[in-house]
Short mmCIF file of C-alpha atoms in Angstrom, two decimals:
data_model
loop_
_atom_site.label_atom_id
_atom_site.label_comp_id
_atom_site.label_asym_id
_atom_site.label_seq_id
_atom_site.Cartn_x
_atom_site.Cartn_y
_atom_site.Cartn_z
CA MET P 1 52.49 23.65 97.14
CA GLU P 2 53.58 20.03 97.63
CA LYS P 3 51.48 18.04 100.07
CA GLU P 4 53.06 16.86 103.28
CA HIS P 5 52.71 13.14 103.83
CA SER P 6 52.10 11.26 107.03
CA THR P 7 50.85 7.78 107.86
CA VAL P 8 47.64 6.62 109.43
CA LYS P 9 48.21 4.63 112.62
CA VAL P 10 46.29 1.34 112.44
CA THR P 11 45.54 -1.43 114.94
CA GLU P 12 44.14 -4.61 113.48
CA LYS P 13 42.00 -7.29 115.13
CA LYS P 14 40.28 -10.31 113.63
CA LEU P 15 36.57 -10.75 114.26
CA ALA P 16 34.27 -13.59 113.15
CA ASP P 17 33.41 -14.65 109.57
CA GLY P 18 36.41 -13.11 107.86
CA VAL P 19 35.79 -9.61 109.25
CA ILE P 20 38.74 -7.55 110.46
CA LYS P 21 38.32 -4.52 112.68
CA LEU P 22 40.72 -1.63 112.16
CA ASP P 23 41.12 1.08 114.78
CA CYS P 24 42.65 4.02 112.91
CA GLU P 25 44.11 7.36 113.88
CA ALA P 26 44.97 9.98 111.26
CA THR P 27 47.38 12.77 112.15
CA ALA P 28 46.47 16.43 111.77
CA ILE P 29 48.60 16.50 108.61
CA GLU P 30 46.61 13.60 107.13
CA VAL P 31 43.34 15.31 108.00
CA ASN P 32 44.46 18.55 106.34
CA ASN P 33 45.67 16.66 103.23
CA ALA P 34 42.37 14.78 103.02
CA LEU P 35 40.37 18.02 103.24
CA LYS P 36 42.56 19.57 100.54
CA GLU P 37 42.11 16.60 98.20
CA ALA P 38 38.35 16.43 98.78
CA GLY P 39 37.98 20.21 98.39
CA GLU P 40 39.85 20.23 95.10
CA ALA P 41 37.76 17.33 93.77
CA PHE P 42 34.53 19.08 94.81
CA ALA P 43 35.58 22.37 93.20
CA LEU P 44 36.52 20.60 89.96
CA SER P 45 33.19 18.77 89.84
CA MET P 46 31.35 22.08 90.29
CA GLY P 47 33.32 23.86 87.57
CA VAL P 48 35.38 26.03 89.94
CA ARG P 49 38.82 26.56 88.41
CA PRO P 50 42.01 27.52 90.27
CA GLN P 51 43.08 31.17 90.20
CA PRO P 52 46.50 32.56 91.14
CA GLY P 53 46.62 33.91 94.67
CA LYS P 54 43.31 32.40 95.79
CA THR P 55 42.58 29.24 97.76
CA ILE P 56 39.91 26.72 96.82
CA GLU P 57 38.00 27.84 99.92
CA GLN P 58 38.03 31.47 98.76
CA LEU P 59 36.93 30.56 95.24
CA CYS P 60 34.06 28.37 96.48
CA GLN P 61 32.87 31.17 98.75
CA GLU P 62 33.08 33.82 96.01
CA GLN P 63 31.50 31.73 93.25
CA MET P 64 29.14 29.46 95.16
CA GLY P 65 28.52 31.21 98.46
CA ILE P 66 29.99 28.32 100.49
CA ALA P 67 31.17 29.67 103.84
CA ASP P 68 32.44 26.36 105.27
CA LEU P 69 33.90 24.13 102.55
CA ASP P 70 35.34 21.71 105.14
CA LYS P 71 31.84 20.82 106.30
CA ILE P 72 30.63 20.27 102.73
CA VAL P 73 33.44 17.83 101.89
CA GLU P 74 33.80 16.18 105.30
CA THR P 75 32.35 12.83 104.21
CA SER P 76 34.53 12.77 101.09
CA ALA P 77 37.61 13.70 103.11
CA ILE P 78 37.01 10.81 105.52
CA GLU P 79 36.68 8.49 102.51
CA VAL P 80 40.12 9.70 101.38
CA LEU P 81 41.58 8.33 104.63
CA VAL P 82 40.00 4.87 104.30
CA PRO P 83 42.29 3.46 101.56
CA ARG P 84 45.34 4.79 103.40
CA ALA P 85 44.35 2.73 106.43
CA LEU P 86 43.72 -0.36 104.28
CA ASP P 87 47.01 0.02 102.44
CA ARG P 88 48.82 0.40 105.73
CA ARG P 89 47.75 -3.13 106.64
CA ASN P 90 47.90 -4.41 103.03
CA LEU P 91 44.23 -5.33 103.26
CA VAL P 92 42.02 -5.45 100.19
CA PRO P 93 38.35 -5.80 101.18
CA ALA P 94 35.52 -7.49 99.35
CA PHE P 95 33.75 -4.12 99.17
CA PRO P 96 34.52 -0.60 100.40
CA PRO P 97 34.15 -0.38 104.19
CA LYS P 98 32.47 2.63 105.77
CA ALA P 99 34.38 4.63 108.36
CA THR P 100 32.76 5.04 111.78
CA PRO P 101 34.12 8.22 113.43
CA ALA P 102 35.35 7.89 116.99
CA THR P 103 36.25 11.59 117.33
CA LYS P 104 35.12 14.82 115.71
CA PHE P 105 36.57 15.48 112.25
CA GLU P 106 38.27 18.91 112.31
CA ARG P 107 41.02 20.61 110.34
CA GLY P 108 44.34 20.66 112.18
CA LYS P 109 43.37 17.92 114.65
CA LYS P 110 43.86 14.16 114.91
CA PHE P 111 40.94 12.02 113.80
CA SER P 112 40.10 8.52 115.04
CA PHE P 113 37.80 6.12 113.24
CA THR P 114 37.09 2.41 112.92
CA LEU P 115 36.61 0.18 109.90
CA SER P 116 34.92 -3.21 109.78
CA VAL P 117 36.62 -4.84 106.80
CA THR P 118 35.05 -7.88 105.16
CA VAL P 119 38.06 -9.62 103.64
CA LYS P 120 37.31 -10.95 100.20
CA PRO P 121 37.13 -14.74 100.42
CA THR P 122 39.31 -16.95 98.26
CA TYR P 123 37.78 -19.42 95.83
CA GLU P 124 39.03 -22.41 93.88
CA LEU P 125 38.32 -23.56 90.33
CA SER P 126 37.18 -27.03 89.33
CA SER P 127 40.20 -27.22 87.01
CA TYR P 128 43.30 -25.18 86.20
CA ASP P 129 43.90 -26.86 82.83
CA PRO P 130 44.08 -24.59 79.77
CA VAL P 131 40.68 -23.37 78.61
CA GLU P 132 39.39 -24.14 75.11
CA VAL P 133 37.67 -21.45 73.03
CA THR P 134 36.64 -20.77 69.43
CA VAL P 135 37.17 -17.21 68.23
CA GLN P 136 36.57 -15.23 65.06
CA PRO P 137 39.72 -14.63 62.96
CA PHE P 138 41.26 -11.18 62.92
CA ALA P 139 39.95 -9.03 60.06
CA PHE P 140 41.35 -5.59 59.41
CA ASP P 141 38.70 -2.86 59.09
CA GLU P 142 39.65 -0.39 56.34
CA SER P 143 37.01 2.23 57.23
CA PRO P 144 39.18 4.25 59.68
CA ILE P 145 41.68 4.92 56.86
CA ASN P 146 38.98 6.33 54.59
CA GLN P 147 37.53 8.35 57.47
CA GLN P 148 40.93 9.87 58.23
CA LEU P 149 41.56 10.74 54.57
CA GLU P 150 38.16 12.47 54.50
CA GLU P 151 39.06 14.34 57.69
CA ILE P 152 42.39 15.47 56.22
CA ALA P 153 40.60 16.77 53.13
CA LYS P 154 37.94 18.50 55.24
CA ASN P 155 40.59 20.24 57.32
CA SER P 156 42.58 21.32 54.25
CA VAL P 157 39.92 23.23 52.34
CA THR P 158 40.87 26.40 50.48
CA TYR P 159 38.70 29.31 49.35
CA VAL P 160 38.66 30.87 45.88
CA ALA P 161 36.78 33.80 44.39
CA ALA P 162 33.21 33.08 43.26
CA ASP P 163 30.53 35.04 41.38
CA ALA P 164 29.60 38.33 43.03
CA LYS P 165 26.32 38.43 44.98
CA PRO P 166 24.92 39.89 48.22
CA LEU P 167 26.21 38.12 51.34
CA THR P 168 23.80 35.66 52.96
CA ALA P 169 23.99 33.33 55.95
CA GLY P 170 26.60 30.57 55.51
CA ASP P 171 28.56 32.39 52.78
CA ALA P 172 32.35 32.70 52.69
CA CYS P 173 33.94 36.02 51.76
CA SER P 174 37.24 37.86 51.72
CA ILE P 175 37.26 41.02 53.86
CA ALA P 176 39.52 43.86 54.93
CA MET P 177 38.75 45.10 58.45
CA LYS P 178 39.76 47.51 61.19
CA CYS P 179 38.20 47.43 64.68
CA PHE P 180 38.47 49.98 67.52
CA ASP P 181 37.80 49.83 71.25
CA ASP P 182 37.32 53.37 72.64
CA GLY P 183 39.29 54.72 69.68
CA GLU P 184 42.20 52.32 70.15
CA GLU P 185 42.79 49.94 67.26
CA ILE P 186 42.42 46.21 68.08
CA LYS P 187 45.44 44.78 66.28
CA ALA P 188 44.23 41.18 66.50
CA LEU P 189 41.13 42.06 64.45
CA THR P 190 42.86 44.22 61.84
CA CYS P 191 43.47 42.59 58.46
CA GLU P 192 43.86 43.46 54.80
CA ASP P 193 42.65 40.18 53.34
CA ARG P 194 41.05 37.47 55.45
CA THR P 195 38.57 34.72 54.62
CA TYR P 196 35.52 35.07 56.84
CA LEU P 197 32.81 32.41 57.16
CA MET P 198 29.37 33.75 57.95
CA GLY P 199 27.37 32.09 60.71
CA ARG P 200 30.22 30.02 62.18
CA GLY P 201 30.44 31.95 65.45
CA PHE P 202 33.87 33.43 64.75
CA MET P 203 32.51 36.90 65.53
CA PRO P 204 29.49 38.06 67.58
CA ASP P 205 26.05 37.88 65.95
CA GLY P 206 25.91 41.66 65.52
CA PHE P 207 28.95 41.53 63.24
CA ASP P 208 27.36 38.97 60.92
CA GLU P 209 24.08 40.87 60.88
CA ALA P 210 25.88 44.02 59.70
CA LEU P 211 27.56 42.14 56.83
CA MET P 212 24.32 40.61 55.53
CA GLY P 213 23.50 41.94 52.05
CA MET P 214 26.93 43.54 51.42
CA GLU P 215 28.47 42.95 47.99
CA PRO P 216 32.09 42.86 46.75
CA GLY P 217 33.61 46.38 46.70
CA GLN P 218 31.29 47.77 49.39
CA THR P 219 32.62 49.32 52.61
CA LYS P 220 30.57 49.74 55.76
CA GLU P 221 31.14 51.35 59.15
CA PHE P 222 29.15 49.95 62.10
CA THR P 223 29.27 49.06 65.79
CA PHE P 224 28.71 45.65 67.36
CA GLU P 225 28.78 44.29 70.91
CA ALA P 226 31.66 42.02 71.95
CA PRO P 227 32.49 40.33 75.30
CA LEU P 228 35.76 42.15 76.01
CA GLY P 229 35.34 43.26 79.63
CA THR P 230 34.52 41.97 83.14
CA GLU P 231 32.72 43.46 86.11
CA ASN P 232 32.53 41.71 89.49
CA GLY P 233 33.78 38.53 87.88
CA GLU P 234 31.07 38.61 85.18
CA VAL P 235 31.79 38.99 81.45
CA VAL P 236 30.25 42.16 80.01
CA ASN P 237 29.83 43.31 76.41
CA LYS P 238 31.56 46.41 75.07
CA PRO P 239 30.71 48.37 71.90
CA ILE P 240 33.30 47.84 69.15
CA SER P 241 33.36 50.14 66.14
CA CYS P 242 34.71 48.84 62.87
CA THR P 243 35.13 49.43 59.16
CA VAL P 244 34.72 46.42 56.87
CA THR P 245 35.26 46.11 53.11
CA VAL P 246 33.96 43.03 51.32
CA LYS P 247 36.53 42.14 48.65
CA ASP P 248 35.20 38.89 47.18
CA ILE P 249 32.52 36.27 47.58
CA GLN P 250 34.35 32.95 47.99
CA GLN P 251 33.57 29.28 47.61
CA GLU P 252 35.04 26.28 49.41
CA VAL P 253 37.34 23.93 47.52
CA VAL P 254 37.92 20.49 49.10
CA PRO P 255 41.24 19.06 47.88
CA VAL P 256 41.64 15.64 46.30
CA ILE P 257 44.14 13.69 48.41
CA ASP P 258 46.38 12.35 45.66
CA ASP P 259 50.13 11.94 45.15
CA ALA P 260 50.62 15.58 44.20
CA TRP P 261 48.69 16.89 47.23
CA VAL P 262 50.52 14.56 49.63
CA LYS P 263 53.92 15.55 48.23
CA ALA P 264 53.10 19.25 48.56
CA ASN P 265 51.47 19.17 51.98
CA MET P 266 52.89 16.10 53.74
CA PRO P 267 56.46 15.85 52.43
CA MET P 268 57.36 13.07 54.87
CA PHE P 269 55.34 10.77 52.59
CA PRO P 270 56.45 10.57 48.92
CA THR P 271 53.07 9.28 47.71
CA LYS P 272 49.49 8.79 48.84
CA GLU P 273 50.21 5.06 48.96
CA ALA P 274 52.95 5.68 51.54
CA LEU P 275 50.58 7.81 53.62
CA VAL P 276 47.90 5.11 53.52
CA ALA P 277 50.47 2.45 54.43
CA ASP P 278 51.45 4.42 57.52
CA MET P 279 47.80 4.82 58.49
CA ARG P 280 47.28 1.10 57.99
CA ARG P 281 50.23 0.32 60.26
CA VAL P 282 48.80 2.49 63.07
CA PHE P 283 45.20 1.31 62.74
CA GLU P 284 46.16 -2.33 62.40
CA ALA P 285 48.21 -2.14 65.60
CA GLN P 286 45.20 -0.63 67.38
CA GLN P 287 42.81 -3.22 65.99
CA ARG P 288 45.12 -6.12 66.82
CA GLU P 289 45.38 -4.84 70.39
CA ALA P 290 41.58 -4.75 70.54
CA TYR P 291 41.43 -8.23 69.02
CA GLU P 292 43.79 -9.57 71.67
CA GLY P 293 41.46 -8.08 74.26
CA TYR P 294 38.54 -9.87 72.63
CA VAL P 295 40.37 -13.22 72.67
CA GLN P 296 41.42 -12.66 76.28
CA GLN P 297 37.84 -11.88 77.28
CA MET P 298 36.59 -15.03 75.55
CA CYS P 299 39.16 -17.10 77.46
CA VAL P 300 38.29 -15.53 80.80
CA GLY P 301 34.60 -16.04 80.07
CA GLN P 302 35.29 -19.77 79.58
CA LEU P 303 37.31 -19.81 82.80
CA THR P 304 34.32 -18.57 84.80
CA ARG P 305 32.52 -21.88 84.12
CA ARG P 306 34.96 -23.47 86.53
CA PHE P 307 34.09 -21.21 89.46
CA GLU P 308 33.19 -23.08 92.64
CA GLY P 309 31.64 -21.62 95.75
CA ARG P 310 28.93 -19.25 96.90
CA ILE P 311 29.28 -15.49 96.91
CA ALA P 312 27.86 -13.83 100.03
CA ASP P 313 24.80 -11.62 99.57
CA GLU P 314 26.55 -8.61 101.10
CA ILE P 315 29.31 -8.84 98.49
CA TYR P 316 26.72 -9.03 95.70
CA GLU P 317 24.82 -6.05 97.07
CA ALA P 318 27.91 -3.90 97.60
CA THR P 319 29.24 -4.66 94.10
CA ARG P 320 25.83 -3.97 92.54
CA ASP P 321 25.64 -0.64 94.39
CA HIS P 322 29.15 0.23 93.18
CA LEU P 323 28.20 -0.52 89.55
CA MET P 324 25.02 1.54 89.89
CA GLN P 325 26.92 4.45 91.43
CA ASN P 326 29.40 4.49 88.53
CA LEU P 327 26.58 4.19 86.01
CA ARG P 328 24.63 7.06 87.54
CA ALA P 329 27.74 9.26 87.36
CA GLU P 330 28.25 8.39 83.68
CA LEU P 331 24.58 9.09 82.89
CA SER P 332 24.76 12.42 84.67
CA GLN P 333 27.76 13.46 82.57
CA ALA P 334 25.91 12.36 79.43
CA GLY P 335 22.84 14.40 80.40
CA MET P 336 20.56 11.35 80.73
CA THR P 337 18.34 10.61 83.71
CA TRP P 338 18.33 7.28 85.51
CA GLU P 339 14.66 6.80 84.64
CA GLN P 340 15.32 7.36 80.92
CA PHE P 341 18.19 4.85 80.94
CA VAL P 342 16.16 2.17 82.74
CA ALA P 343 13.24 2.68 80.32
CA ALA P 344 15.58 2.40 77.32
CA ASN P 345 16.86 -0.92 78.70
CA GLY P 346 13.52 -2.68 78.99
CA GLY P 347 12.15 -1.24 82.20
CA GLU P 348 12.91 -1.91 85.87
CA GLN P 349 12.41 -5.68 85.83
CA GLN P 350 14.56 -6.38 82.77
CA PHE P 351 17.20 -3.85 83.78
CA GLY P 352 17.33 -5.31 87.30
CA MET P 353 17.94 -8.76 85.84
CA MET P 354 20.66 -7.42 83.53
CA LEU P 355 22.35 -5.64 86.43
CA MET P 356 22.24 -8.79 88.57
CA MET P 357 23.86 -10.81 85.76
CA GLN P 358 26.53 -8.16 85.22
CA THR P 359 27.26 -8.05 88.94
CA ARG P 360 27.78 -11.80 89.04
CA GLU P 361 29.97 -11.69 85.92
CA VAL P 362 32.16 -8.95 87.40
CA LEU P 363 32.59 -10.79 90.69
CA VAL P 364 33.14 -14.27 89.27
CA GLN P 365 35.66 -13.09 86.68
CA GLY P 366 37.68 -11.35 89.36
CA PHE P 367 37.56 -14.28 91.76
CA CYS P 368 38.57 -16.73 89.02
CA LEU P 369 41.56 -14.61 88.05
CA ASP P 370 42.57 -14.32 91.70
CA ALA P 371 42.49 -18.13 91.90
CA VAL P 372 44.69 -18.50 88.79
CA TYR P 373 47.18 -15.92 90.08
CA ARG P 374 47.40 -17.72 93.42
CA HIS P 375 47.53 -21.25 91.91
CA GLU P 376 50.31 -20.36 89.48
CA ARG P 377 52.32 -18.63 92.25
CA MET P 378 52.71 -15.50 90.17
CA THR P 379 54.53 -12.37 91.34
CA LEU P 380 54.30 -8.79 90.12
CA THR P 381 57.00 -6.78 88.38
CA ASP P 382 57.20 -3.03 87.87
CA LYS P 383 56.10 -3.59 84.28
CA ASP P 384 52.99 -5.47 85.45
CA LEU P 385 51.99 -2.52 87.63
CA GLU P 386 52.60 -0.02 84.84
CA ASP P 387 50.66 -2.20 82.37
CA ALA P 388 47.72 -2.08 84.78
CA CYS P 389 47.98 1.72 84.91
CA TYR P 390 48.09 1.88 81.12
CA GLY P 391 44.97 -0.28 80.94
CA MET P 392 43.12 2.10 83.24
CA ASN P 393 44.22 5.20 81.31
CA PRO P 394 45.98 4.62 77.95
CA GLN P 395 46.40 8.38 77.50
CA GLY P 396 48.11 8.86 80.87
CA ASN P 397 51.65 8.39 82.14
CA PRO P 398 51.77 4.92 83.74
CA LYS P 399 54.69 5.69 86.04
CA ALA P 400 53.14 8.93 87.28
CA MET P 401 49.77 7.22 87.72
CA ARG P 402 51.38 4.46 89.79
CA GLU P 403 53.08 7.03 92.00
CA ASP P 404 49.79 8.88 92.51
CA LEU P 405 47.88 5.72 93.38
CA GLU P 406 50.49 4.53 95.83
CA ALA P 407 50.83 7.97 97.41
CA SER P 408 47.05 8.15 97.90
CA GLY P 409 46.92 4.77 99.63
CA ARG P 410 45.47 2.89 96.66
CA GLY P 411 48.52 0.76 96.02
CA PHE P 412 46.66 -2.34 97.24
CA ALA P 413 43.95 -1.83 94.62
CA LEU P 414 46.53 -1.25 91.89
CA ARG P 415 48.27 -4.47 92.85
CA GLU P 416 45.02 -6.42 92.60
CA THR P 417 44.27 -4.93 89.18
CA ALA P 418 47.77 -5.89 88.02
CA GLU P 419 47.41 -9.41 89.43
CA ARG P 420 44.15 -9.96 87.58
CA LEU P 421 45.53 -8.57 84.34
CA LYS P 422 48.57 -10.83 84.59
CA ALA P 423 46.36 -13.84 85.30
CA ALA P 424 44.07 -12.99 82.36
CA ARG P 425 47.06 -12.80 80.02
CA PHE P 426 48.32 -16.14 81.35
CA VAL P 427 44.95 -17.78 80.73
CA ALA P 428 44.82 -16.43 77.15
CA ALA P 429 48.46 -17.30 76.42
CA ASN P 430 47.95 -20.93 77.50
CA ALA P 431 44.47 -21.41 76.05
CA LYS P 432 43.68 -23.91 73.29
CA ILE P 433 42.28 -21.50 70.71
CA THR P 434 40.41 -22.55 67.59
CA VAL P 435 39.98 -19.84 64.96
CA ALA P 436 36.71 -19.99 63.03
CA GLU P 437 36.95 -20.22 59.25
CA ALA P 438 35.60 -16.77 58.42
CA PRO P 439 34.28 -13.85 60.46
CA ALA P 440 30.82 -12.45 59.97
CA ALA P 441 32.30 -8.96 60.36
CA PRO P 442 35.43 -7.29 61.79
CA VAL P 443 35.52 -8.08 65.49
CA ALA P 444 35.17 -5.17 67.92
CA ALA P 445 36.70 -6.23 71.21
CA PRO P 446 35.00 -5.66 74.52
CA ALA P 447 36.97 -3.91 77.21
CA ALA P 448 39.63 -5.99 78.91
CA VAL P 449 38.48 -7.98 81.91
CA GLU P 450 36.12 -5.75 83.88
CA THR P 451 36.33 -6.24 87.61
CA PRO P 452 35.58 -3.97 90.55
CA ALA P 453 39.29 -3.21 90.64
CA ALA P 454 39.48 -1.98 87.06
CA GLU P 455 39.49 1.44 88.66
CA PRO P 456 41.60 1.16 91.82
CA ALA P 457 39.00 1.01 94.53
CA PRO P 458 38.75 -0.63 97.93
CA GLU P 459 36.94 -3.71 96.62
CA ALA P 460 40.14 -5.37 95.46
CA ALA P 461 41.14 -8.70 96.98
CA VAL P 462 43.51 -9.76 99.75
CA GLU P 463 45.55 -12.92 99.57
CA LYS P 464 46.19 -13.55 103.24
CA PRO P 465 44.58 -12.08 106.35
CA ALA P 466 47.03 -10.76 108.86
CA ALA P 467 47.55 -12.15 112.34
CA ASP P 468 44.85 -11.68 114.97
CA ALA P 469 46.19 -8.49 116.47
CA LYS P 470 48.87 -6.19 115.04
CA THR P 471 49.71 -2.59 115.65
CA ASP P 472 51.62 -0.39 113.22
CA GLU P 473 52.66 3.00 114.48
CA ASN P 474 55.48 3.74 112.07
#
């Protein structure tokens, strides 16, 4: 069902030292939408998948025993409302502000909260002249072509008859088979001649065990357990009876990718050379895009030497905490503990120093790009916004992603990401670039300029604070 949309009512008042206080009131519709979004995100993170005819609340109760999902996701739901309030005033804070509830948070009721927003300060550079950098020349790496040819061959293997012998683990064989569930034939498992690979997990272990030792021409009737039923939401095994005849022992034949094979199997290419040329075109475009990112990063790195000013401790600390939070989430997905990661990176002292340096690099790069964008009086186009979306998720749909970000109140963060990307491209396009004579190796580009706004988040920047007191109730 499509979500209803409403707007958070926001009153803005300037405090001291660049802090703005927002008094916010979310409607009952906004509260319900926030709970829905937070509940869906929680369920997804816990592996709970949607089922027709059941709500997320019902699924979480059935599968996880959660009686009050709203209470579990309350904090996350309030966080959903924060960017909507910021976007309403077109404020982009130096770091994500925390909401202070003024009323109880309940489904179907209005919710009032306050935000103390530290507006990101503006900085100047010592010079806005073009930067000068020396970069490695572009060198095309052939290895992906060879890897893809190997993958094509691996995925195009055929099987031919081999010398007869008893079946053992890992063998390939040709079989005829009929399987029955309570006397009813299972059509999907019935075949007259099918290549079967032992030990690959295509059938339950009991099936493979029954085939062990069989020779070509032998027929065997047996029963094995297969997960074909459910009880109380749990998968249960059922006994399957079958008759199997081993026809041949087979061996794998990996094809040679030559002109004849390409013509027979990939008729859009007349020769192997044409296939390789097409691969080269695709991989070279990818590598040149990565190379441009490398050059851009080198230029922005040089730009950071012109940064002037002092970054407040609270901005450092908030950005460091944000980086650590993202890193912990990535480690969790990779199955690595925080302690293991820190130990692998030289221990607490060395890792702490590395994190401090990365935090400063992230902040200074972003602030420098903000300064360039402002100094050059740039403006954003629709293409700039969609380019920023593409940079955040090259596999996604940029237009749809932009719509989602703006609908969720993160338009301000998207705009800052787009501004910084446009500024970075400007710096690279106007740089005085010297290409070294020869590269030591093909250059692998680092990610494009990493800033706290690389993923739209509330730590994007604001250009101008609003007037001392404004109220928006529309």
